[in-house]
């Protein structure tokens, strides 16, 4: 059966995010700030740009800001490893909500330039990955210069000694800085989307809406055949669908990994809670990183045997046997 999205629950989940100060991967004009501005009330709140994902999250953990918006996944390049590692291992933070931003890039310069004049191009590594085919065709001799963000690359063009001739950035920041746009729409994949998450210190979990995600981190208990399958079976047998799974090194040695996983559903749902409890028995290092509304509002397709009613009936049956 399909669980319908509850508009009132979505409003309640959105209102659960109440912050007066936000940090974000800066500087101003990044796609991350665009994602933050999609959060109701963020345009009226104080926004603190940070030079890196870690800096943005440190501001949250220290209490200097209430929440931080950071990129976590891109439809072209995959997971943002700095964010995955930081919220899974290094920080005690929870995800409150997610936002999706469609990504389009321009090639900009401080003054009008022809493509053949460009020898160096600066941008974020994820930005470069999304324009690589275009760059190989249009500016094959140009050298890539990494920057902390696409907006930082654009601002770098206005420094006294620029590190690059041009930058790959958003149309918005090029307009804000008065840069000359050499080429528009240079992304390799039209309609590419980056997913951002808003994180805060652990607290109240946003209420269930019927269109939710839960993010967890599971350290691999043992490096042996079937270890991952044992974990995944807990989801499969309870009808819990995985939206994303990525392996990341723990940093403690070769062959030691944890899995960053997004699942459909909310921890308040019996099937999700039961799956997480089952995993905790074999991997007690599991970390709950938040249950929150899906940005795409995609509802869950549930069969009767994995509904909350089915779990309640099963628990009642066991109880009746124990007290017969």
Short mmCIF file of C-alpha atoms in Angstrom, two decimals:
data_model
loop_
_atom_site.label_atom_id
_atom_site.label_comp_id
_atom_site.label_asym_id
_atom_site.label_seq_id
_atom_site.Cartn_x
_atom_site.Cartn_y
_atom_site.Cartn_z
CA UNK A 1 0.00 0.00 0.00
CA UNK A 2 1.12 3.60 -0.58
CA UNK A 3 1.47 5.94 2.36
CA UNK A 4 0.27 9.39 1.40
CA UNK A 5 2.27 12.47 2.26
CA UNK A 6 0.71 14.41 5.12
CA UNK A 7 0.84 18.18 4.34
CA UNK A 8 0.33 19.09 8.00
CA UNK A 9 3.21 16.81 9.00
CA UNK A 10 5.46 18.39 6.38
CA UNK A 11 4.68 21.86 7.74
CA UNK A 12 5.41 20.60 11.26
CA UNK A 13 8.69 19.07 10.13
CA UNK A 14 9.71 22.30 8.42
CA UNK A 15 8.82 24.38 11.47
CA UNK A 16 11.00 22.07 13.57
CA UNK A 17 13.96 23.85 11.98
CA UNK A 18 14.26 27.06 13.96
CA UNK A 19 17.61 28.79 13.80
CA UNK A 20 18.88 32.35 14.02
CA UNK A 21 22.40 31.66 12.75
CA UNK A 22 23.44 29.32 9.97
CA UNK A 23 26.82 28.41 8.55
CA UNK A 24 27.32 27.20 5.00
CA UNK A 25 30.10 26.28 2.60
CA UNK A 26 31.05 29.75 1.37
CA UNK A 27 31.78 32.32 0.28
CA UNK A 28 28.51 34.04 -0.54
CA UNK A 29 26.97 33.03 -3.84
CA UNK A 30 27.74 29.30 -3.67
CA UNK A 31 25.20 26.66 -4.59
CA UNK A 32 25.27 25.79 -0.88
CA UNK A 33 23.96 29.23 0.04
CA UNK A 34 21.28 28.80 -2.63
CA UNK A 35 20.27 25.56 -0.89
CA UNK A 36 20.23 27.30 2.50
CA UNK A 37 17.96 30.03 1.16
CA UNK A 38 15.37 27.34 0.39
CA UNK A 39 14.96 26.79 4.15
CA UNK A 40 11.98 28.85 5.39
CA UNK A 41 13.23 31.86 7.32
CA UNK A 42 16.90 31.45 6.37
CA UNK A 43 16.81 34.60 4.25
CA UNK A 44 16.05 36.57 7.42
CA UNK A 45 18.63 34.78 9.59
CA UNK A 46 22.32 35.47 9.97
CA UNK A 47 24.32 33.41 7.45
CA UNK A 48 27.98 32.72 8.16
CA UNK A 49 30.10 31.54 5.21
CA UNK A 50 32.76 28.95 6.02
CA UNK A 51 35.86 28.07 4.03
CA UNK A 52 35.30 24.31 4.23
CA UNK A 53 32.71 21.71 5.18
CA UNK A 54 34.65 20.93 8.36
CA UNK A 55 34.71 24.58 9.38
CA UNK A 56 30.96 24.90 8.83
CA UNK A 57 30.31 21.82 10.97
CA UNK A 58 32.76 22.90 13.68
CA UNK A 59 30.77 26.12 14.05
CA UNK A 60 27.68 24.03 14.77
CA UNK A 61 29.40 21.72 17.21
CA UNK A 62 30.92 24.64 19.13
CA UNK A 63 27.54 26.35 19.37
CA UNK A 64 28.58 29.43 17.39
CA UNK A 65 25.76 28.73 14.91
CA UNK A 66 22.55 26.74 15.22
CA UNK A 67 22.81 24.70 12.01
CA UNK A 68 24.92 24.28 8.88
CA UNK A 69 24.07 23.58 5.24
CA UNK A 70 26.60 21.37 3.45
CA UNK A 71 26.64 19.37 0.20
CA UNK A 72 26.39 15.60 0.59
CA UNK A 73 25.67 14.09 -2.82
CA UNK A 74 25.74 14.98 -6.51
CA UNK A 75 23.83 13.20 -9.27
CA UNK A 76 26.96 13.17 -11.46
CA UNK A 77 29.90 12.79 -9.09
CA UNK A 78 28.28 10.88 -6.21
CA UNK A 79 28.89 11.42 -2.51
CA UNK A 80 30.80 14.41 -1.13
CA UNK A 81 33.37 12.53 0.92
CA UNK A 82 34.28 15.44 3.23
CA UNK A 83 30.67 15.69 4.37
CA UNK A 84 30.09 11.93 4.59
CA UNK A 85 33.18 11.43 6.74
CA UNK A 86 32.54 14.46 8.95
CA UNK A 87 28.93 13.74 9.89
CA UNK A 88 29.45 9.96 10.07
CA UNK A 89 32.61 9.83 12.17
CA UNK A 90 34.11 13.13 13.26
CA UNK A 91 31.06 15.00 14.55
CA UNK A 92 28.02 14.25 16.74
CA UNK A 93 25.47 15.93 14.48
CA UNK A 94 22.01 15.10 13.13
CA UNK A 95 20.42 15.88 9.76
CA UNK A 96 17.26 18.02 10.00
CA UNK A 97 16.30 18.32 6.34
CA UNK A 98 17.62 18.04 2.80
CA UNK A 99 17.44 20.41 -0.17
CA UNK A 100 17.99 19.81 -3.88
CA UNK A 101 19.56 22.40 -6.20
CA UNK A 102 19.79 22.05 -9.97
CA UNK A 103 23.33 22.84 -11.05
CA UNK A 104 24.31 24.93 -14.08
CA UNK A 105 27.76 26.40 -14.71
CA UNK A 106 29.36 29.24 -16.64
CA UNK A 107 32.98 29.88 -17.53
CA UNK A 108 33.77 33.38 -16.30
CA UNK A 109 36.77 35.72 -16.39
CA UNK A 110 37.64 39.08 -14.85
CA UNK A 111 37.69 40.66 -18.33
CA UNK A 112 36.47 39.48 -21.75
CA UNK A 113 38.59 36.58 -23.04
CA UNK A 114 38.44 34.20 -25.97
CA UNK A 115 38.48 30.49 -25.19
CA UNK A 116 41.88 30.08 -26.81
CA UNK A 117 43.36 32.64 -24.40
CA UNK A 118 42.51 30.56 -21.33
CA UNK A 119 45.42 28.54 -19.94
CA UNK A 120 44.27 27.93 -16.33
CA UNK A 121 40.78 27.34 -14.89
CA UNK A 122 39.85 27.30 -11.21
CA UNK A 123 36.83 25.68 -9.55
CA UNK A 124 35.82 23.13 -6.93
CA UNK A 125 36.71 19.52 -7.76
CA UNK A 126 33.04 18.53 -7.97
CA UNK A 127 32.38 21.44 -10.31
CA UNK A 128 35.29 20.41 -12.52
CA UNK A 129 33.98 16.84 -12.65
CA UNK A 130 30.69 18.15 -14.02
CA UNK A 131 32.25 20.13 -16.90
CA UNK A 132 35.20 17.86 -17.70
CA UNK A 133 33.97 16.66 -21.10
CA UNK A 134 33.19 20.21 -22.19
CA UNK A 135 36.61 21.39 -20.99
CA UNK A 136 38.41 18.56 -22.81
CA UNK A 137 36.69 19.64 -26.02
CA UNK A 138 36.64 23.44 -25.71
CA UNK A 139 39.81 24.22 -23.71
CA UNK A 140 41.92 21.03 -23.91
CA UNK A 141 45.18 22.77 -23.00
CA UNK A 142 43.82 24.51 -19.90
CA UNK A 143 45.17 23.44 -16.50
CA UNK A 144 42.74 22.82 -13.63
CA UNK A 145 43.44 24.76 -10.40
CA UNK A 146 41.41 23.40 -7.41
CA UNK A 147 39.46 25.86 -5.23
CA UNK A 148 37.54 25.42 -1.98
CA UNK A 149 34.27 26.25 -3.77
CA UNK A 150 33.01 27.47 -7.13
CA UNK A 151 32.32 30.91 -5.61
CA UNK A 152 35.83 31.10 -4.13
CA UNK A 153 37.25 30.34 -7.57
CA UNK A 154 35.19 33.18 -9.04
CA UNK A 155 36.28 35.63 -6.34
CA UNK A 156 39.89 34.58 -6.88
CA UNK A 157 39.75 36.10 -10.35
CA UNK A 158 39.49 39.56 -8.76
CA UNK A 159 42.56 39.19 -6.56
CA UNK A 160 45.67 41.25 -7.25
CA UNK A 161 47.46 38.11 -8.45
CA UNK A 162 44.81 35.68 -9.76
CA UNK A 163 45.69 31.98 -9.63
CA UNK A 164 43.76 31.31 -12.86
CA UNK A 165 42.61 32.98 -16.06
CA UNK A 166 39.00 31.85 -15.65
CA UNK A 167 36.66 30.09 -13.25
CA UNK A 168 33.83 27.61 -13.49
CA UNK A 169 31.07 28.97 -11.27
CA UNK A 170 27.34 29.60 -10.96
CA UNK A 171 25.66 32.26 -13.13
CA UNK A 172 24.55 33.99 -9.91
CA UNK A 173 28.02 34.58 -8.48
CA UNK A 174 29.35 35.69 -11.89
CA UNK A 175 26.59 38.28 -12.01
CA UNK A 176 27.13 39.37 -8.39
CA UNK A 177 30.85 39.93 -8.99
CA UNK A 178 30.47 41.59 -12.39
CA UNK A 179 32.55 38.96 -14.17
CA UNK A 180 32.64 38.51 -17.92
CA UNK A 181 30.89 35.30 -18.97
CA UNK A 182 32.96 33.51 -21.60
CA UNK A 183 30.57 30.57 -22.05
CA UNK A 184 27.22 29.58 -20.52
CA UNK A 185 25.68 26.17 -19.90
CA UNK A 186 28.97 24.28 -19.89
CA UNK A 187 27.80 21.41 -17.66
CA UNK A 188 28.19 17.97 -19.26
CA UNK A 189 24.83 16.72 -17.97
CA UNK A 190 21.85 19.01 -18.23
CA UNK A 191 19.64 18.84 -15.16
CA UNK A 192 22.37 17.66 -12.77
CA UNK A 193 21.31 18.04 -9.14
CA UNK A 194 23.26 18.41 -5.90
CA UNK A 195 21.72 17.32 -2.61
CA UNK A 196 22.46 19.37 0.49
CA UNK A 197 21.71 18.60 4.13
CA UNK A 198 21.03 20.90 7.04
CA UNK A 199 22.66 19.58 10.22
CA UNK A 200 22.52 20.61 13.86
CA UNK A 201 23.48 19.29 17.26
CA UNK A 202 21.37 16.28 18.32
CA UNK A 203 17.91 17.24 19.51
CA UNK A 204 14.28 16.75 18.59
CA UNK A 205 13.75 14.62 15.47
CA UNK A 206 11.52 16.20 12.79
CA UNK A 207 8.10 14.51 12.84
CA UNK A 208 7.22 11.75 10.38
CA UNK A 209 5.57 12.97 7.16
CA UNK A 210 5.11 9.75 5.15
CA UNK A 211 7.82 10.90 2.72
CA UNK A 212 10.97 10.62 4.80
CA UNK A 213 14.57 9.47 4.79
CA UNK A 214 16.77 8.15 7.57
CA UNK A 215 20.56 8.36 7.39
CA UNK A 216 22.82 5.98 9.31
CA UNK A 217 26.46 4.95 9.52
CA UNK A 218 27.30 1.27 10.02
CA UNK A 219 30.88 0.09 10.68
CA UNK A 220 31.52 -3.28 9.07
CA UNK A 221 31.64 -5.65 12.08
CA UNK A 222 34.03 -8.14 10.48
CA UNK A 223 35.90 -8.21 7.19
CA UNK A 224 34.64 -11.59 5.97
CA UNK A 225 32.44 -13.09 3.30
CA UNK A 226 28.76 -12.33 3.86
CA UNK A 227 29.27 -9.59 6.49
CA UNK A 228 27.60 -6.90 4.38
CA UNK A 229 24.82 -9.25 3.31
CA UNK A 230 23.96 -9.92 6.97
CA UNK A 231 23.46 -6.19 7.47
CA UNK A 232 21.39 -5.69 4.33
CA UNK A 233 19.11 -8.62 5.11
CA UNK A 234 17.75 -6.67 8.09
CA UNK A 235 16.43 -4.07 5.65
CA UNK A 236 15.20 -6.51 3.01
CA UNK A 237 13.16 -8.70 5.36
CA UNK A 238 11.38 -5.63 6.77
CA UNK A 239 10.62 -3.96 3.45
CA UNK A 240 13.01 -1.06 4.00
CA UNK A 241 14.33 0.34 0.73
CA UNK A 242 17.85 1.80 0.48
CA UNK A 243 18.17 5.15 -1.33
CA UNK A 244 21.98 5.28 -1.14
CA UNK A 245 24.85 3.15 0.16
CA UNK A 246 28.52 4.09 0.04
CA UNK A 247 31.58 2.53 1.62
CA UNK A 248 34.19 4.78 3.20
CA UNK A 249 37.49 3.90 4.92
CA UNK A 250 37.46 4.33 8.69
CA UNK A 251 40.99 5.73 8.62
CA UNK A 252 42.16 3.08 11.07
CA UNK A 253 43.86 0.84 8.50
CA UNK A 254 43.52 -0.81 5.11
CA UNK A 255 40.45 -2.98 4.71
CA UNK A 256 38.49 -1.25 7.48
CA UNK A 257 35.31 0.41 6.21
CA UNK A 258 32.02 1.88 7.31
CA UNK A 259 28.87 2.19 5.23
CA UNK A 260 26.98 5.46 4.87
CA UNK A 261 23.35 4.60 4.10
CA UNK A 262 20.13 6.47 3.36
CA UNK A 263 16.93 4.49 3.74
CA UNK A 264 13.32 5.27 2.95
CA UNK A 265 11.29 5.86 6.07
CA UNK A 266 11.37 7.43 9.52
CA UNK A 267 12.64 6.02 12.80
CA UNK A 268 9.11 6.35 14.18
CA UNK A 269 7.98 3.64 11.73
CA UNK A 270 8.03 0.15 13.21
CA UNK A 271 9.77 -1.47 10.23
CA UNK A 272 12.60 1.10 10.30
CA UNK A 273 13.07 0.92 14.07
CA UNK A 274 13.01 -2.89 13.99
CA UNK A 275 15.62 -2.98 11.21
CA UNK A 276 17.94 -0.62 13.08
CA UNK A 277 17.52 -2.61 16.29
CA UNK A 278 18.42 -5.80 14.44
CA UNK A 279 21.54 -4.21 12.97
CA UNK A 280 22.55 -2.86 16.39
CA UNK A 281 22.76 -6.43 17.70
CA UNK A 282 25.51 -7.32 15.21
CA UNK A 283 27.03 -3.87 14.69
CA UNK A 284 26.66 -1.93 17.98
CA UNK A 285 28.77 0.88 16.53
CA UNK A 286 25.87 1.92 14.27
CA UNK A 287 25.17 5.65 14.37
CA UNK A 288 21.79 7.26 13.77
CA UNK A 289 22.30 10.50 11.82
CA UNK A 290 18.71 11.65 11.49
CA UNK A 291 15.22 11.10 10.11
CA UNK A 292 13.87 14.00 8.03
CA UNK A 293 11.46 14.89 5.19
CA UNK A 294 12.49 13.99 1.64
CA UNK A 295 13.09 17.01 -0.57
CA UNK A 296 11.38 15.32 -3.52
CA UNK A 297 8.30 14.42 -1.40
CA UNK A 298 8.37 10.91 -2.88
CA UNK A 299 6.01 8.72 -0.92
CA UNK A 300 6.83 5.20 0.18
CA UNK A 301 5.26 2.15 -1.41
CA UNK A 302 4.57 -0.29 1.43
CA UNK A 303 3.03 -3.73 1.34
CA UNK A 304 0.62 -4.79 4.09
CA UNK A 305 3.06 -7.14 5.84
CA UNK A 306 5.55 -4.34 6.62
CA UNK A 307 3.03 -1.73 7.75
CA UNK A 308 3.00 -0.43 11.31
CA UNK A 309 -0.29 -2.28 11.78
CA UNK A 310 1.36 -5.58 10.87
CA UNK A 311 4.16 -5.04 13.37
CA UNK A 312 1.65 -4.06 16.07
CA UNK A 313 -0.43 -7.18 15.39
CA UNK A 314 2.66 -9.39 15.50
CA UNK A 315 3.75 -7.91 18.84
CA UNK A 316 0.25 -8.40 20.25
CA UNK A 317 0.27 -12.04 19.12
CA UNK A 318 3.59 -12.71 20.86
CA UNK A 319 2.30 -11.00 24.00
CA UNK A 320 -0.80 -13.18 23.98
CA UNK A 321 1.32 -16.31 23.79
CA UNK A 322 3.51 -15.21 26.69
CA UNK A 323 0.51 -14.47 28.90
CA UNK A 324 -1.70 -17.39 27.89
#
